[in-house]
PDB file of C-alpha atoms in Angstrom:
ATOM      1  CA  MET A 608       8.455  21.153 -54.399  1.00 83.00           C
ATOM      2  CA  SER A 609       8.434  18.937 -51.263  1.00 87.00           C
ATOM      3  CA  LEU A 610       5.596  17.252 -49.180  1.00 91.00           C
ATOM      4  CA  ASP A 611       6.949  16.085 -45.710  1.00 92.00           C
ATOM      5  CA  LEU A 612       5.094  13.951 -43.300  1.00 94.00           C
ATOM      6  CA  TYR A 613       5.907  13.034 -39.649  1.00 94.00           C
ATOM      7  CA  PRO A 614       3.728  10.156 -38.576  1.00 95.00           C
ATOM      8  CA  LEU A 615       5.898   9.994 -35.106  1.00 95.00           C
ATOM      9  CA  SER A 616       6.776  13.378 -33.650  1.00 92.00           C
ATOM     10  CA  SER A 617       7.467  13.379 -29.906  1.00 94.00           C
ATOM     11  CA  TYR A 618      11.013  13.516 -28.687  1.00 98.00           C
ATOM     12  CA  LEU A 619      11.752  11.051 -31.452  1.00 98.00           C
ATOM     13  CA  ARG A 620      10.762  12.066 -34.909  1.00 97.00           C
ATOM     14  CA  VAL A 621      10.317   9.855 -38.025  1.00 98.00           C
ATOM     15  CA  GLY A 622       9.444  11.384 -41.426  1.00 97.00           C
ATOM     16  CA  PHE A 623       8.953  10.761 -45.034  1.00 97.00           C
ATOM     17  CA  SER A 624       9.557  13.383 -47.904  1.00 95.00           C
ATOM     18  CA  THR A 625       8.283  13.237 -51.405  1.00 96.00           C
ATOM     19  CA  GLN A 626      10.047  15.638 -53.742  1.00 91.00           C
ATOM     20  CA  PHE A 627       9.323  16.731 -57.247  1.00 90.00           C
ATOM     21  CA  GLY A 628      11.139  19.367 -59.294  1.00 85.00           C
ATOM     22  CA  TRP A 629      11.113  20.562 -63.004  1.00 80.00           C
ATOM     23  CA  GLU A 630      12.806  23.219 -65.139  1.00 75.00           C
ATOM     24  CA  SER A 631      11.261  26.377 -66.584  1.00 67.00           C
ATOM     25  CA  GLY A 632       8.530  26.952 -63.776  1.00 52.00           C
ATOM     26  CA  MET A 633       5.930  24.330 -65.036  1.00 59.00           C
ATOM     27  CA  PHE A 634       6.104  20.710 -66.005  1.00 56.00           C
ATOM     28  CA  ASP A 635       7.635  20.647 -69.357  1.00 54.00           C
ATOM     29  CA  ARG A 636       8.304  17.245 -71.127  1.00 62.00           C
ATOM     30  CA  THR A 637      11.138  18.692 -72.995  1.00 66.00           C
ATOM     31  CA  GLY A 638      12.986  19.977 -69.627  1.00 75.00           C
ATOM     32  CA  ASP A 639      14.607  18.403 -66.777  1.00 81.00           C
ATOM     33  CA  TYR A 640      12.834  16.909 -63.956  1.00 84.00           C
ATOM     34  CA  PHE A 641      13.094  14.713 -60.854  1.00 86.00           C
ATOM     35  CA  ILE A 642      11.187  12.782 -58.410  1.00 93.00           C
ATOM     36  CA  ALA A 643      12.322  11.448 -55.200  1.00 94.00           C
ATOM     37  CA  GLU A 644      11.362   9.787 -51.817  1.00 97.00           C
ATOM     38  CA  SER A 645      13.289  10.037 -48.538  1.00 96.00           C
ATOM     39  CA  ALA A 646      13.066   8.896 -45.027  1.00 98.00           C
ATOM     40  CA  SER A 647      14.428  10.673 -41.958  1.00 98.00           C
ATOM     41  CA  VAL A 648      14.847   9.768 -38.284  1.00 98.00           C
ATOM     42  CA  GLY A 649      15.941  12.270 -35.494  1.00 98.00           C
ATOM     43  CA  PHE A 650      15.276  13.828 -32.208  1.00 98.00           C
ATOM     44  CA  GLN A 651      13.626  17.132 -31.073  1.00 98.00           C
ATOM     45  CA  TRP A 652      12.774  18.825 -27.845  1.00 98.00           C
ATOM     46  CA  PRO A 653       9.080  19.821 -28.236  1.00 95.00           C
ATOM     47  CA  GLY A 654       7.918  23.225 -27.373  1.00 94.00           C
ATOM     48  CA  ARG A 655       6.940  26.495 -28.888  1.00 95.00           C
ATOM     49  CA  PHE A 656      10.437  26.740 -30.471  1.00 97.00           C
ATOM     50  CA  THR A 657      11.245  22.961 -31.224  1.00 97.00           C
ATOM     51  CA  PRO A 658      14.973  22.496 -32.089  1.00 98.00           C
ATOM     52  CA  PHE A 659      15.565  19.197 -34.013  1.00 98.00           C
ATOM     53  CA  VAL A 660      18.458  17.233 -35.713  1.00 98.00           C
ATOM     54  CA  GLU A 661      17.677  14.346 -38.066  1.00 98.00           C
ATOM     55  CA  GLY A 662      19.672  12.040 -40.383  1.00 98.00           C
ATOM     56  CA  LEU A 663      18.024  11.240 -43.903  1.00 97.00           C
ATOM     57  CA  ALA A 664      18.339   8.737 -46.734  1.00 98.00           C
ATOM     58  CA  GLY A 665      16.567   9.049 -50.090  1.00 96.00           C
ATOM     59  CA  ALA A 666      16.571   7.989 -53.685  1.00 95.00           C
ATOM     60  CA  GLY A 667      14.945   9.014 -56.789  1.00 94.00           C
ATOM     61  CA  TYR A 668      14.911   9.369 -60.586  1.00 92.00           C
ATOM     62  CA  MET A 669      16.078  12.337 -62.594  1.00 86.00           C
ATOM     63  CA  ARG A 670      16.140  13.140 -66.342  1.00 82.00           C
ATOM     64  CA  ARG A 671      18.486  15.697 -67.566  1.00 77.00           C
ATOM     65  CA  LYS A 672      18.152  16.980 -71.175  1.00 73.00           C
ATOM     66  CA  GLN A 673      21.351  17.526 -73.281  1.00 70.00           C
ATOM     67  CA  ALA A 674      22.002  18.503 -76.758  1.00 69.00           C
ATOM     68  CA  THR A 675      22.668  15.058 -77.490  1.00 74.00           C
ATOM     69  CA  GLY A 676      19.312  13.564 -75.911  1.00 73.00           C
ATOM     70  CA  ASP A 677      18.072  12.661 -72.499  1.00 76.00           C
ATOM     71  CA  LEU A 678      20.429  11.520 -69.774  1.00 75.00           C
ATOM     72  CA  PRO A 679      18.164   9.541 -67.537  1.00 82.00           C
ATOM     73  CA  SER A 680      19.602   8.715 -64.007  1.00 84.00           C
ATOM     74  CA  GLY A 681      18.972   7.274 -60.709  1.00 86.00           C
ATOM     75  CA  TYR A 682      20.273   9.049 -57.522  1.00 86.00           C
ATOM     76  CA  TRP A 683      20.742   8.308 -53.760  1.00 89.00           C
ATOM     77  CA  GLN A 684      21.541  10.849 -51.050  1.00 90.00           C
ATOM     78  CA  LEU A 685      22.499  10.629 -47.380  1.00 94.00           C
ATOM     79  CA  GLY A 686      22.342  13.655 -45.091  1.00 96.00           C
ATOM     80  CA  VAL A 687      21.698  15.409 -41.853  1.00 98.00           C
ATOM     81  CA  ASP A 688      19.587  18.354 -41.078  1.00 97.00           C
ATOM     82  CA  ALA A 689      19.351  20.477 -38.039  1.00 98.00           C
ATOM     83  CA  GLY A 690      16.925  23.306 -37.347  1.00 98.00           C
ATOM     84  CA  VAL A 691      13.910  24.667 -35.427  1.00 98.00           C
ATOM     85  CA  GLU A 692      10.197  24.717 -35.847  1.00 96.00           C
ATOM     86  CA  ILE A 693       8.454  27.829 -34.529  1.00 97.00           C
ATOM     87  CA  TYR A 694       4.901  27.383 -33.741  1.00 95.00           C
ATOM     88  CA  LEU A 695       2.684  30.435 -34.440  1.00 94.00           C
ATOM     89  CA  ALA A 696      -0.616  28.710 -33.464  1.00 87.00           C
ATOM     90  CA  LYS A 697      -1.572  25.488 -31.747  1.00 81.00           C
ATOM     91  CA  ARG A 698      -0.803  23.505 -34.977  1.00 83.00           C
ATOM     92  CA  GLY A 699       0.729  26.001 -37.466  1.00 92.00           C
ATOM     93  CA  TYR A 700       4.438  26.352 -37.871  1.00 95.00           C
ATOM     94  CA  VAL A 701       7.378  27.780 -39.624  1.00 96.00           C
ATOM     95  CA  SER A 702      10.447  25.512 -40.195  1.00 96.00           C
ATOM     96  CA  LEU A 703      14.023  26.632 -40.733  1.00 98.00           C
ATOM     97  CA  ALA A 704      16.724  23.928 -41.162  1.00 97.00           C
ATOM     98  CA  LEU A 705      20.378  23.862 -42.539  1.00 98.00           C
ATOM     99  CA  GLY A 706      21.517  20.526 -44.174  1.00 97.00           C
ATOM    100  CA  TYR A 707      24.506  18.677 -45.279  1.00 97.00           C
ATOM    101  CA  LEU A 708      23.919  16.108 -48.355  1.00 92.00           C
ATOM    102  CA  HIS A 709      26.235  13.567 -49.847  1.00 90.00           C
ATOM    103  CA  PRO A 710      24.557  12.453 -53.129  1.00 86.00           C
ATOM    104  CA  ALA A 711      25.626   9.817 -55.971  1.00 83.00           C
ATOM    105  CA  ASN A 712      24.295   9.425 -59.314  1.00 80.00           C
ATOM    106  CA  LEU A 713      23.541   6.049 -61.492  1.00 79.00           C
ATOM    107  CA  PHE A 714      23.710   7.175 -65.045  1.00 75.00           C
ATOM    108  CA  PHE A 715      21.785   4.161 -66.797  1.00 71.00           C
ATOM    109  CA  ASP A 716      23.059   4.936 -70.410  1.00 70.00           C
ATOM    110  CA  GLN A 717      26.591   4.819 -69.140  1.00 66.00           C
ATOM    111  CA  GLN A 718      25.945   2.076 -66.559  1.00 63.00           C
ATOM    112  CA  ASN A 719      28.252   3.424 -63.921  1.00 62.00           C
ATOM    113  CA  LEU A 720      28.036   4.956 -60.446  1.00 60.00           C
ATOM    114  CA  MET A 721      29.523   8.424 -60.097  1.00 60.00           C
ATOM    115  CA  SER A 722      29.483  10.188 -56.773  1.00 53.00           C
ATOM    116  CA  VAL A 723      29.231  14.148 -57.117  1.00 55.00           C
ATOM    117  CA  LYS A 724      32.671  15.473 -56.217  1.00 59.00           C
ATOM    118  CA  ALA A 725      31.430  18.203 -54.026  1.00 68.00           C
ATOM    119  CA  ASP A 726      28.889  17.535 -51.208  1.00 86.00           C
ATOM    120  CA  THR A 727      26.281  20.103 -50.846  1.00 89.00           C
ATOM    121  CA  TRP A 728      24.725  22.243 -48.180  1.00 93.00           C
ATOM    122  CA  SER A 729      20.919  23.042 -47.970  1.00 92.00           C
ATOM    123  CA  LEU A 730      18.674  25.725 -46.564  1.00 95.00           C
ATOM    124  CA  LYS A 731      15.084  24.657 -46.014  1.00 93.00           C
ATOM    125  CA  VAL A 732      12.188  26.932 -45.269  1.00 94.00           C
ATOM    126  CA  GLY A 733       8.848  25.491 -44.917  1.00 93.00           C
ATOM    127  CA  PHE A 734       5.307  26.000 -43.318  1.00 93.00           C
ATOM    128  CA  GLY A 735       3.488  23.223 -41.521  1.00 91.00           C
ATOM    129  CA  ILE A 736       0.114  22.346 -39.830  1.00 86.00           C
TER     130      ILE A 736
END
């Protein structure tokens, strides 16, 4: 789940995103979960169809459950998104974006920084006002 806020949104867009995710469809203290914050800066062409491109950087905390116990880790990510916002009303819109992310993890118990071997692509679908 993600909540995004764009305090500056003209031709230049500046945004913040808070993300939270958990295993099993409901918050369960015995499952995996994460919480993160990211910031983005980009450009857009305002209109009924508003194409945009933005770079983002973020960090967060993740707890993974393994058979031997918890595996707490911090992580960071750098990425880029490109997409379009389609305005259905004066303020209501649907947002579609394709993104590329490069993450890395810091495992607290092992005290080492490991980069995930495979970068990832993302598909984002959102609704906004």
